[in-house]
Short mmCIF file of C-alpha atoms and ligand atoms in Angstrom, two decimals:
data_model
loop_
_atom_site.label_atom_id
_atom_site.label_comp_id
_atom_site.label_asym_id
_atom_site.label_seq_id
_atom_site.Cartn_x
_atom_site.Cartn_y
_atom_site.Cartn_z
CA MET J 20 -24.77 38.68 27.24
CA SER J 21 -23.08 36.36 24.81
CA ALA J 22 -22.03 37.73 21.44
CA SER J 23 -23.19 34.56 19.76
CA PRO J 24 -26.39 33.35 21.47
CA ALA J 25 -27.40 31.01 18.64
CA THR J 26 -24.01 29.28 18.69
CA ASP J 27 -24.24 28.88 22.45
CA GLU J 28 -27.70 27.35 22.28
CA LEU J 29 -26.63 25.15 19.37
CA ARG J 30 -23.67 23.86 21.37
CA GLU J 31 -26.02 23.00 24.21
CA ARG J 32 -28.37 21.06 21.95
CA LEU J 33 -25.46 19.26 20.26
CA GLY J 34 -23.95 18.55 23.68
CA LEU J 35 -27.10 16.69 24.65
CA ILE J 36 -26.87 14.59 21.48
CA ALA J 37 -23.19 13.87 22.17
CA ASP J 38 -24.08 12.70 25.69
CA VAL J 39 -26.78 10.36 24.38
CA GLN J 40 -24.36 8.97 21.78
CA ALA J 41 -21.65 8.48 24.40
CA ALA J 42 -24.09 6.59 26.62
CA ALA J 43 -24.99 4.39 23.66
CA ALA J 44 -21.31 3.81 22.92
CA LEU J 45 -20.72 2.78 26.54
CA LEU J 46 -23.59 0.29 26.33
CA ALA J 47 -22.21 -1.05 23.05
CA TRP J 48 -18.70 -1.39 24.57
CA ASP J 49 -20.18 -3.22 27.54
CA GLN J 50 -22.06 -5.55 25.20
CA GLU J 51 -18.74 -6.69 23.70
CA THR J 52 -16.84 -6.94 26.99
CA TYR J 53 -18.77 -7.68 30.21
CA MET J 54 -22.50 -7.95 29.45
CA PRO J 55 -24.01 -11.32 30.37
CA PRO J 56 -25.38 -13.06 27.24
CA GLY J 57 -28.92 -13.09 28.62
CA ALA J 58 -29.09 -9.30 28.39
CA ILE J 59 -28.91 -9.16 24.60
CA GLU J 60 -32.55 -8.26 23.93
CA ALA J 61 -32.79 -5.69 26.71
CA ARG J 62 -29.57 -4.12 25.44
CA ALA J 63 -30.84 -4.00 21.85
CA ALA J 64 -33.96 -2.15 23.05
CA GLN J 65 -31.86 0.32 25.07
CA LEU J 66 -29.57 1.02 22.13
CA THR J 67 -32.52 1.49 19.76
CA THR J 68 -34.09 4.00 22.15
CA LEU J 69 -30.89 6.01 22.49
CA ALA J 70 -30.35 6.01 18.70
CA ARG J 71 -33.92 7.26 18.20
CA ILE J 72 -33.49 10.05 20.77
CA ALA J 73 -30.22 11.19 19.19
CA HIS J 74 -31.80 11.16 15.71
CA GLU J 75 -34.91 13.09 16.80
CA GLU J 76 -32.81 15.69 18.60
CA LEU J 77 -30.63 16.22 15.53
CA VAL J 78 -33.46 16.60 13.01
CA ALA J 79 -35.51 18.83 15.36
CA GLU J 80 -36.67 22.04 13.68
CA ARG J 81 -35.06 24.19 16.36
CA VAL J 82 -31.63 22.73 15.55
CA GLY J 83 -32.17 23.70 11.90
CA GLU J 84 -33.00 27.29 12.92
CA LEU J 85 -30.03 27.44 15.26
CA LEU J 86 -27.69 26.18 12.54
CA GLU J 87 -28.83 28.98 10.24
CA ALA J 88 -28.42 31.61 12.94
CA ALA J 89 -25.07 30.20 14.07
CA ALA J 90 -23.88 30.22 10.44
CA SER J 91 -24.41 33.99 10.26
CA GLU J 92 -22.75 34.46 13.64
CA ALA J 93 -19.74 32.49 12.35
CA GLU J 94 -19.53 34.47 9.13
CA GLY J 95 -16.02 35.74 8.57
CA GLU J 96 -14.53 33.23 10.99
CA PRO J 97 -11.67 31.14 9.56
CA TYR J 98 -12.62 27.78 8.01
CA GLU J 99 -10.90 25.81 10.79
CA SER J 100 -12.26 27.91 13.66
CA ASP J 101 -14.36 26.08 16.22
CA ALA J 102 -17.46 28.12 15.36
CA ALA J 103 -17.30 27.72 11.57
CA SER J 104 -16.34 24.04 11.80
CA LEU J 105 -19.14 23.30 14.26
CA VAL J 106 -21.77 24.71 11.89
CA ARG J 107 -20.26 23.01 8.84
CA VAL J 108 -19.96 19.52 10.36
CA ALA J 109 -23.24 19.61 12.30
CA GLN J 110 -25.00 20.76 9.13
CA ARG J 111 -23.47 17.87 7.19
CA ASP J 112 -24.60 15.35 9.83
CA ARG J 113 -28.08 16.86 9.98
CA ASP J 114 -28.48 16.97 6.19
CA ARG J 115 -27.72 13.28 5.98
CA ALA J 116 -30.05 12.46 8.85
CA THR J 117 -32.95 14.45 7.37
CA ARG J 118 -32.53 13.26 3.80
CA LEU J 119 -33.14 9.62 4.69
CA PRO J 120 -36.85 9.06 5.39
CA ALA J 121 -37.59 7.22 8.65
CA ASP J 122 -39.32 4.50 6.67
CA LEU J 123 -36.20 3.73 4.60
CA VAL J 124 -34.00 3.80 7.71
CA ALA J 125 -36.32 1.30 9.39
CA ARG J 126 -36.38 -1.01 6.34
CA LEU J 127 -32.58 -0.88 6.17
CA ALA J 128 -32.22 -1.61 9.88
CA ARG J 129 -34.59 -4.57 9.59
CA ALA J 130 -32.87 -5.97 6.50
CA ALA J 131 -29.51 -5.60 8.22
CA SER J 132 -30.71 -7.35 11.36
CA LEU J 133 -32.20 -10.26 9.36
CA GLY J 134 -29.21 -10.20 7.03
CA GLN J 135 -26.74 -10.60 9.89
CA GLN J 136 -28.62 -13.55 11.32
CA ALA J 137 -28.87 -15.22 7.92
CA TRP J 138 -25.22 -14.49 7.18
CA GLN J 139 -24.02 -16.08 10.43
CA LYS J 140 -25.91 -19.27 9.67
CA ALA J 141 -24.96 -19.26 5.98
CA ARG J 142 -21.30 -18.80 6.88
CA GLN J 143 -21.41 -21.65 9.39
CA GLU J 144 -22.92 -23.87 6.72
CA SER J 145 -20.76 -22.36 4.00
CA ASN J 146 -23.89 -21.87 1.94
CA PHE J 147 -24.09 -18.64 -0.09
CA ALA J 148 -27.53 -19.56 -1.47
CA ALA J 149 -29.03 -19.17 2.02
CA PHE J 150 -27.71 -15.60 2.29
CA ARG J 151 -28.43 -14.63 -1.34
CA PRO J 152 -32.03 -13.32 -0.98
CA HIS J 153 -30.96 -11.18 1.98
CA LEU J 154 -28.06 -9.72 0.06
CA GLU J 155 -30.37 -9.01 -2.88
CA THR J 156 -32.67 -7.05 -0.57
CA LEU J 157 -29.73 -5.22 1.01
CA VAL J 158 -28.30 -4.24 -2.37
CA GLU J 159 -31.73 -2.99 -3.52
CA LEU J 160 -32.19 -0.92 -0.36
CA THR J 161 -28.64 0.40 -0.61
CA LEU J 162 -29.37 1.56 -4.15
CA GLU J 163 -32.54 3.25 -2.90
CA LYS J 164 -30.48 4.91 -0.15
CA ALA J 165 -27.91 6.17 -2.66
CA GLU J 166 -30.65 7.55 -4.94
CA THR J 167 -32.37 9.21 -1.98
CA LEU J 168 -29.16 10.81 -0.74
CA GLY J 169 -28.38 11.86 -4.30
CA TYR J 170 -25.11 12.06 -6.24
CA GLU J 171 -23.58 13.77 -9.21
CA ALA J 172 -21.09 11.32 -10.68
CA ASP J 173 -21.15 7.85 -9.10
CA VAL J 174 -23.84 5.89 -7.30
CA TYR J 175 -21.08 4.78 -4.88
CA ASP J 176 -20.30 8.37 -3.80
CA PRO J 177 -23.08 8.92 -1.22
CA LEU J 178 -22.31 5.51 0.33
CA LEU J 179 -18.58 6.16 0.57
CA ASP J 180 -19.35 9.60 1.98
CA GLU J 181 -20.90 8.06 5.08
CA PHE J 182 -17.52 6.62 6.11
CA GLU J 183 -15.10 8.91 4.29
CA PRO J 184 -16.53 12.41 3.93
CA GLY J 185 -15.13 14.31 0.98
CA MET J 186 -13.77 11.24 -0.80
CA THR J 187 -15.17 10.28 -4.20
CA THR J 188 -15.29 7.17 -6.33
CA ALA J 189 -13.44 9.11 -9.03
CA GLN J 190 -10.51 9.43 -6.59
CA LEU J 191 -10.64 5.77 -5.61
CA ARG J 192 -10.72 4.26 -9.10
CA PRO J 193 -7.24 5.38 -10.18
CA LEU J 194 -5.87 4.55 -6.72
CA PHE J 195 -7.04 0.95 -6.92
CA ALA J 196 -6.08 0.67 -10.60
CA MET J 197 -2.55 1.73 -9.72
CA LEU J 198 -2.40 -0.66 -6.76
CA ARG J 199 -3.54 -3.51 -8.97
CA GLU J 200 -0.95 -2.76 -11.60
CA ARG J 201 1.93 -2.40 -9.16
CA LEU J 202 1.05 -4.72 -6.32
CA VAL J 203 0.12 -7.93 -8.14
CA PRO J 204 3.64 -8.36 -9.61
CA ILE J 205 5.19 -7.45 -6.23
CA VAL J 206 3.22 -10.19 -4.49
CA GLN J 207 4.20 -12.61 -7.25
CA SER J 208 7.91 -11.88 -6.83
CA LEU J 209 7.70 -12.21 -3.06
CA THR J 210 5.82 -15.48 -3.03
CA GLU J 211 7.28 -17.42 -5.93
CA PRO J 212 9.43 -20.35 -4.81
CA GLY J 213 12.95 -19.26 -3.93
CA ALA J 214 11.95 -15.67 -3.17
CA GLY J 215 13.03 -15.88 0.41
CA GLY J 216 10.53 -18.28 1.92
CA GLY J 217 7.07 -17.04 2.64
CA ALA J 218 5.67 -20.01 4.47
CA GLY J 219 3.91 -20.06 7.76
CA GLU J 220 3.39 -17.02 9.90
CA ASN J 221 1.88 -13.87 8.60
CA GLY J 222 0.85 -12.23 11.83
CA GLY J 223 -2.01 -10.11 10.51
CA SER J 224 -3.10 -7.68 13.20
CA ALA J 225 -6.52 -9.12 13.70
CA GLY J 226 -5.58 -12.65 12.75
CA ALA J 227 -6.32 -15.33 15.29
CA THR J 228 -4.76 -18.05 13.27
CA SER J 229 -2.70 -17.88 10.16
CA THR J 230 -3.81 -19.83 7.15
CA SER J 231 -0.72 -20.85 5.29
CA ILE J 232 -1.45 -21.36 1.66
CA GLY J 233 0.83 -22.50 -1.07
CA GLY J 234 3.97 -21.71 0.87
CA ALA J 235 4.49 -24.74 3.04
CA GLY J 236 7.03 -26.30 0.76
CA ALA J 237 8.85 -23.09 -0.09
CA ALA J 238 10.70 -22.51 3.16
CA ALA J 239 14.06 -21.94 1.57
CA GLY J 240 16.06 -18.74 1.49
CA PRO J 241 16.45 -16.00 4.09
CA ASN J 242 13.04 -16.56 5.67
CA ALA J 243 13.47 -20.25 6.30
CA VAL J 244 14.11 -19.76 10.01
CA ALA J 245 11.25 -17.34 10.37
CA ALA J 246 8.93 -19.77 8.69
CA ALA J 247 9.74 -22.38 11.33
CA GLY J 248 7.62 -20.20 13.56
CA PRO J 249 9.11 -18.65 16.68
CA LEU J 250 5.71 -16.96 16.96
CA ARG J 251 3.86 -20.22 17.37
CA GLN J 252 4.97 -21.29 20.82
CA ARG J 253 3.25 -20.97 24.16
CA PHE J 254 3.40 -17.35 25.37
CA ASP J 255 1.52 -16.96 28.64
CA ASP J 256 -1.34 -14.52 28.71
CA ARG J 257 -0.04 -12.39 31.55
CA GLY J 258 3.36 -11.79 29.98
CA GLN J 259 1.74 -10.78 26.68
CA TRP J 260 -0.74 -8.48 28.41
CA GLU J 261 1.97 -6.70 30.39
CA PHE J 262 4.30 -6.32 27.44
CA GLY J 263 1.42 -4.80 25.45
CA LEU J 264 0.73 -2.29 28.23
CA GLU J 265 4.41 -1.33 28.38
CA VAL J 266 4.48 -0.57 24.64
CA MET J 267 1.19 1.35 24.77
CA ARG J 268 2.42 3.47 27.67
CA ASP J 269 5.62 4.23 25.74
CA PHE J 270 3.60 5.18 22.64
CA GLY J 271 1.89 7.76 24.86
CA PHE J 272 -1.49 6.23 25.70
CA ASP J 273 -2.74 7.84 28.93
CA PHE J 274 -4.18 5.16 31.21
CA ALA J 275 -5.64 7.85 33.47
CA ARG J 276 -7.92 8.66 30.52
CA GLY J 277 -8.45 5.21 29.09
CA ARG J 278 -8.18 1.49 29.66
CA GLN J 279 -7.77 -1.82 27.89
CA ASP J 280 -10.12 -4.78 28.24
CA ARG J 281 -10.72 -8.00 26.33
CA SER J 282 -13.18 -8.83 23.55
CA ALA J 283 -13.59 -11.48 20.86
CA HIS J 284 -12.96 -8.91 18.11
CA PRO J 285 -10.59 -6.09 19.12
CA PHE J 286 -11.96 -2.56 18.76
CA SER J 287 -11.63 0.91 20.22
CA THR J 288 -14.26 3.41 21.24
CA ALA J 289 -14.42 6.71 23.11
CA PHE J 290 -17.04 8.26 25.37
CA ALA J 291 -14.94 11.42 25.80
CA THR J 292 -11.34 12.41 25.14
CA THR J 293 -10.87 11.55 28.82
CA ASP J 294 -12.45 8.12 28.52
CA VAL J 295 -11.06 6.01 25.68
CA ARG J 296 -11.60 2.24 25.69
CA LEU J 297 -9.49 -0.29 23.83
CA THR J 298 -9.95 -4.03 23.64
CA THR J 299 -7.61 -6.79 22.64
CA ARG J 300 -7.52 -10.57 22.50
CA ILE J 301 -4.59 -12.73 23.39
CA HIS J 302 -3.78 -16.14 21.98
CA GLU J 303 -1.29 -18.05 24.06
CA ASP J 304 -0.21 -20.11 21.04
CA PHE J 305 0.23 -17.20 18.59
CA LEU J 306 2.08 -14.07 19.69
CA PRO J 307 1.18 -11.55 16.93
CA ALA J 308 -2.59 -11.51 17.57
CA GLY J 309 -2.38 -9.78 20.95
CA LEU J 310 0.89 -7.96 20.34
CA PHE J 311 -0.05 -6.15 17.14
CA GLY J 312 -3.74 -6.04 17.99
CA SER J 313 -2.92 -3.94 21.07
CA MET J 314 -0.61 -1.61 19.12
CA HIS J 315 -3.29 -1.22 16.44
CA GLU J 316 -6.08 -0.28 18.83
CA CYS J 317 -3.66 1.93 20.75
CA GLY J 318 -3.17 3.95 17.54
CA HIS J 319 -6.94 4.50 17.37
CA GLY J 320 -6.93 5.40 21.06
CA LEU J 321 -4.11 7.94 20.81
CA TYR J 322 -6.15 9.72 18.13
CA GLU J 323 -9.25 9.93 20.35
CA GLN J 324 -7.23 11.07 23.38
CA GLY J 325 -5.52 13.70 21.25
CA VAL J 326 -8.65 15.53 20.07
CA ALA J 327 -8.64 19.11 21.41
CA PRO J 328 -10.52 19.21 24.76
CA GLU J 329 -12.57 22.22 23.64
CA LEU J 330 -14.25 20.01 21.02
CA GLU J 331 -15.65 17.75 23.75
CA ARG J 332 -19.44 17.23 23.62
CA THR J 333 -19.63 18.51 20.05
CA PRO J 334 -19.88 16.63 16.74
CA LEU J 335 -16.29 17.76 16.11
CA ALA J 336 -14.88 15.29 18.67
CA GLY J 337 -13.69 12.03 17.09
CA GLY J 338 -11.72 11.18 13.97
CA ALA J 339 -11.88 12.88 10.58
CA SER J 340 -13.03 9.66 8.88
CA LEU J 341 -12.68 5.90 9.13
CA GLY J 342 -9.76 6.09 6.70
CA VAL J 343 -7.83 8.65 8.75
CA HIS J 344 -8.59 6.69 11.91
CA GLU J 345 -7.24 3.53 10.31
CA SER J 346 -4.16 5.43 9.12
CA GLN J 347 -3.31 6.12 12.76
CA SER J 348 -3.78 2.54 13.92
CA ARG J 349 -1.71 1.22 11.00
CA LEU J 350 0.98 3.85 11.52
CA TRP J 351 1.65 2.69 15.09
CA GLU J 352 1.03 -1.01 14.47
CA ILE J 353 3.02 -1.39 11.26
CA LEU J 354 5.20 1.57 10.36
CA VAL J 355 6.43 1.79 13.96
CA GLY J 356 5.61 -1.62 15.49
CA ARG J 357 6.82 -3.88 12.68
CA SER J 358 9.98 -1.89 11.98
CA ARG J 359 13.60 -2.83 12.68
CA PRO J 360 14.33 0.23 14.87
CA PHE J 361 11.37 -0.61 17.09
CA TRP J 362 12.61 -4.10 17.78
CA ARG J 363 16.14 -2.92 18.44
CA HIS J 364 14.71 -1.46 21.64
CA TYR J 365 11.90 -3.89 22.42
CA TYR J 366 13.25 -7.28 21.41
CA PRO J 367 15.56 -7.63 24.43
CA ARG J 368 12.59 -6.70 26.61
CA LEU J 369 10.35 -9.27 24.94
CA GLN J 370 13.11 -11.87 25.27
CA ALA J 371 13.41 -11.05 28.97
CA ARG J 372 9.70 -11.76 29.41
CA PHE J 373 9.85 -14.96 27.35
CA PRO J 374 13.41 -16.31 27.78
CA GLU J 375 12.47 -19.94 27.09
CA GLN J 376 10.60 -19.15 23.89
CA LEU J 377 12.78 -16.40 22.43
CA GLY J 378 16.12 -16.62 24.21
CA ALA J 379 17.64 -18.56 21.32
CA VAL J 380 15.82 -16.72 18.52
CA ASP J 381 17.86 -13.81 17.26
CA ARG J 382 16.34 -10.43 16.59
CA GLU J 383 16.63 -10.64 12.82
CA ASP J 384 14.80 -13.96 12.68
CA PHE J 385 12.05 -12.55 14.84
CA TYR J 386 11.83 -9.49 12.59
CA ARG J 387 11.50 -11.73 9.53
CA ALA J 388 8.86 -13.86 11.23
CA ILE J 389 6.60 -10.90 11.95
CA ASN J 390 6.99 -9.62 8.39
CA THR J 391 6.41 -12.72 6.30
CA VAL J 392 4.35 -12.30 3.14
CA ALA J 393 1.98 -15.10 2.09
CA PRO J 394 -1.34 -14.87 0.26
CA THR J 395 -4.23 -15.95 2.48
CA LEU J 396 -7.89 -16.51 1.75
CA ILE J 397 -8.95 -14.50 4.79
CA ARG J 398 -8.66 -10.70 4.77
CA VAL J 399 -8.17 -10.20 8.51
CA GLU J 400 -5.21 -12.58 8.47
CA ALA J 401 -3.48 -10.90 5.55
CA ASP J 402 0.02 -9.40 5.80
CA GLU J 403 0.48 -5.72 4.95
CA VAL J 404 1.56 -6.43 1.35
CA THR J 405 -1.39 -8.57 0.27
CA TYR J 406 -4.01 -6.83 2.44
CA ASN J 407 -4.97 -4.13 -0.06
CA LEU J 408 -5.62 -6.72 -2.76
CA HIS J 409 -8.38 -8.15 -0.57
CA ILE J 410 -9.89 -4.66 -0.27
CA MET J 411 -9.56 -3.95 -3.99
CA LEU J 412 -11.54 -7.10 -4.78
CA ARG J 413 -14.36 -6.03 -2.44
CA PHE J 414 -14.40 -2.49 -3.84
CA GLU J 415 -14.71 -3.78 -7.42
CA LEU J 416 -17.47 -6.23 -6.45
CA GLU J 417 -19.44 -3.51 -4.64
CA ILE J 418 -19.21 -1.22 -7.65
CA GLY J 419 -20.28 -4.12 -9.89
CA LEU J 420 -23.29 -4.91 -7.68
CA LEU J 421 -24.45 -1.28 -7.57
CA GLU J 422 -23.86 -0.44 -11.21
CA GLY J 423 -25.36 -3.73 -12.40
CA GLY J 424 -22.23 -5.31 -13.87
CA ILE J 425 -22.48 -8.18 -11.39
CA SER J 426 -25.69 -9.77 -10.08
CA VAL J 427 -25.89 -11.21 -6.59
CA PRO J 428 -26.08 -14.83 -7.85
CA GLU J 429 -22.88 -14.23 -9.84
CA LEU J 430 -21.03 -12.95 -6.78
CA PRO J 431 -19.29 -16.16 -5.59
CA ALA J 432 -17.85 -16.81 -9.05
CA ALA J 433 -16.75 -13.19 -9.39
CA TRP J 434 -15.15 -13.41 -5.95
CA ASN J 435 -13.15 -16.50 -6.84
CA ALA J 436 -12.06 -15.08 -10.19
CA GLY J 437 -10.76 -11.96 -8.41
CA MET J 438 -8.88 -13.98 -5.76
CA GLU J 439 -7.31 -16.10 -8.47
CA SER J 440 -6.16 -13.14 -10.49
CA TYR J 441 -4.91 -10.95 -7.58
CA LEU J 442 -3.61 -13.49 -5.09
CA GLY J 443 -3.34 -16.70 -7.06
CA ILE J 444 -5.48 -18.66 -4.60
CA VAL J 445 -9.12 -19.72 -4.53
CA SER J 446 -11.16 -21.00 -1.61
CA GLY J 447 -12.93 -24.29 -1.90
CA ASN J 448 -16.01 -22.99 -0.07
CA ASP J 449 -18.12 -19.87 0.47
CA ALA J 450 -17.27 -19.54 4.17
CA GLU J 451 -13.63 -18.79 3.37
CA GLY J 452 -14.65 -16.86 0.28
CA VAL J 453 -17.54 -14.53 -0.38
CA LEU J 454 -19.13 -15.09 3.07
CA GLN J 455 -16.11 -14.28 5.23
CA ASP J 456 -16.86 -10.63 6.11
CA ILE J 457 -19.74 -9.28 8.18
CA HIS J 458 -19.94 -5.88 6.38
CA TRP J 459 -22.40 -6.65 3.57
CA SER J 460 -24.78 -8.45 5.89
CA MET J 461 -25.01 -5.21 7.91
CA GLY J 462 -25.67 -3.17 4.79
CA ALA J 463 -22.27 -1.48 5.21
CA ILE J 464 -21.51 -1.08 1.50
CA GLY J 465 -18.92 1.64 0.89
CA TYR J 466 -16.96 0.81 4.04
CA PHE J 467 -14.19 -1.45 2.73
CA PRO J 468 -12.18 1.19 0.83
CA THR J 469 -11.48 2.99 4.11
CA TYR J 470 -9.08 0.17 5.07
CA THR J 471 -6.96 0.78 2.00
CA LEU J 472 -7.26 4.53 2.42
CA GLY J 473 -5.95 4.02 5.94
CA ASN J 474 -2.92 2.06 4.75
CA VAL J 475 -2.14 4.51 1.98
CA MET J 476 -2.60 7.60 4.15
CA SER J 477 -0.53 6.09 6.97
CA ALA J 478 2.51 6.09 4.66
CA GLN J 479 1.80 9.63 3.42
CA ILE J 480 1.45 10.92 6.98
CA PHE J 481 4.47 8.96 8.25
CA ALA J 482 6.56 10.44 5.43
CA GLY J 483 5.48 13.85 6.74
CA ALA J 484 6.56 12.89 10.27
CA ARG J 485 9.92 11.73 8.92
CA ARG J 486 10.52 15.07 7.24
CA ALA J 487 9.67 16.87 10.50
CA ILE J 488 11.71 14.53 12.74
CA PRO J 489 14.89 13.63 10.85
CA ASP J 490 16.19 11.26 13.55
CA LEU J 491 12.86 9.44 13.91
CA ASP J 492 14.43 5.98 13.52
CA ASP J 493 17.03 6.66 16.22
CA ARG J 494 14.35 7.80 18.61
CA THR J 495 12.22 4.75 17.84
CA ALA J 496 15.27 2.58 18.47
CA ALA J 497 15.52 4.25 21.89
CA GLY J 498 11.86 3.63 22.69
CA ASP J 499 11.25 7.38 22.62
CA PHE J 500 8.04 8.33 20.81
CA ALA J 501 7.44 11.74 22.39
CA ASP J 502 8.19 13.78 19.25
CA LEU J 503 6.22 11.51 16.91
CA HIS J 504 3.24 11.55 19.25
CA ALA J 505 3.43 15.34 19.64
CA TRP J 506 3.69 15.84 15.86
CA LEU J 507 0.65 13.62 15.21
CA ARG J 508 -1.31 15.35 17.95
CA ASP J 509 -0.58 18.73 16.42
CA LYS J 510 -1.08 17.81 12.75
CA VAL J 511 -3.86 15.21 12.95
CA TYR J 512 -5.43 14.39 16.32
CA ARG J 513 -6.35 17.78 17.75
CA HIS J 514 -8.46 18.78 14.71
CA GLY J 515 -11.02 16.05 15.39
CA ARG J 516 -13.63 16.11 12.63
CA LYS J 517 -12.93 19.69 11.57
CA LEU J 518 -11.16 18.64 8.38
CA THR J 519 -12.09 15.91 5.90
CA SER J 520 -9.36 13.48 4.91
CA PRO J 521 -8.52 15.29 1.62
CA GLU J 522 -8.33 18.59 3.55
CA LEU J 523 -6.16 17.04 6.24
CA LEU J 524 -3.69 15.56 3.74
CA GLU J 525 -3.46 18.88 1.93
CA ARG J 526 -2.83 20.82 5.18
CA LEU J 527 -0.12 18.32 6.09
CA GLY J 528 1.63 18.94 2.79
CA CYS J 529 1.07 15.24 2.00
CA GLY J 530 -1.76 15.51 -0.45
CA PRO J 531 -3.44 14.75 -2.66
CA LEU J 532 -4.15 11.14 -1.85
CA SER J 533 -1.44 8.96 -3.37
CA ALA J 534 -0.38 5.34 -3.04
CA GLU J 535 3.22 6.16 -4.02
CA PRO J 536 4.63 6.59 -0.49
CA TRP J 537 2.98 3.36 0.62
CA LEU J 538 4.28 1.44 -2.41
CA GLU J 539 7.72 2.91 -1.81
CA HIS J 540 7.59 1.66 1.79
CA ILE J 541 6.58 -1.82 0.58
CA ARG J 542 9.27 -1.94 -2.12
CA ALA J 543 12.04 -0.79 0.19
CA LYS J 544 11.10 -2.92 3.19
CA TYR J 545 10.31 -6.18 1.42
CA GLY J 546 12.88 -5.86 -1.35
CA GLU J 547 15.55 -5.71 1.33
CA LEU J 548 13.93 -8.35 3.55
CA TYR J 549 13.51 -10.87 0.75
CA GLY J 550 16.68 -9.94 -1.10
CA VAL J 551 14.86 -9.32 -4.38
CA GLU J 552 14.54 -6.34 -6.69
CA LEU J 553 10.82 -5.56 -6.62
CA PRO J 554 9.01 -4.18 -9.68
ZN1 LIG S 624 -8.50 -0.37 12.95
#
């Protein structure tokens, strides 16, 4: 007989829920990749059914009893043990699921569904007024959700907690305040005329096209060649696809336990640690979209493949939080993939695939082209320096909406004022301004900060890897990522959801959360690249 019967039964019940969720994730992946468009309503019904089954199974009374019994069985076990972690994390998930009444969940789902439809149309027509009543409803319901979930200090806390467990608004405020103070002058010095160019390409990871604003006439200085755009030539799809696969294999992605397909918006998902799906999109006239998009999603995929196998079919499988997940995608995409050592190894290989396009472009010019800084109106096209300013604006607006400092009708003006003060540019219309992101229309308020947390944590974690692997740059320059991958697997991936992001940073010896390592990375990299002393 088992020494822990309640834990065993609990694992079985949670395993069923994990299976249902994995089936739903597979259907959702299929919807974005291969599903014929006519299936949309049938698919929505199937996904709703699976979500309902998973919810009912989790809030079932028996699961509550089992959690209590399993908690006493796990008493005395270490905090990070499988048994103690399982109870802790499953309890957290169940608490959240039971605290929100079905009626509120249904009203939120309906408002989000209507909101998304209205947002799509409003964005097409660049008409905020058409989306405004929907956003007002969504903000009201989000406030009701926050009140229902409860909080001690900030109304934003229970919303943030959904995406970044353990993180608080009180931790975010000084982080963003510091980024504002330090980053705005850095962007100014990098983009003022004569600061080394800054026109043209920006190569944001998810950027289909690059909007070049205010830099077109400033192509003087060390970036002049880069600005001419070696990235904007015709690179055939097949060559790009194969080069991406080569890099991903070298990073350590296991194609026996995962695959890459195509979708309009790149994403990654996992149905098991042995079945991780990545998607990418390739633009034949703009190299960075597919190139860095694949590296980015590969970072997410390495995380999912690296979760300890014994956590399979439990709520402990998966990433610690959206922020930690994003830290892993950004680490591989940017700190590795946009670095000089990386291209020492891979540039000759890329040139060999595209001799006509890149044969006459030297490595340094290519490196400058993929690391050009230029303020853009659109977040997903932003370079790594300006990106967090886009997030900071959204964080401040969300706080304003929830605390009452900003009303929904005032939002477009507040948006433009923020863009002007942080990035020095303002859009002429709502589509490129306040309507550009899908998040608010889905009711996903509290999500945006995880992007900045990801960037900031990526630098903290990478600094840890550097300390552990002193010759990291030499290995990268040899295309050898085995030690980096092994270190990340040991320190981050294998724990799955056992630790929250603050706990993980602390265990890594990186914590607490700090933007200093990221700012140091920005100052060193771009000060050198642009030949300026950055503040
Ligand atoms: Zn990502």
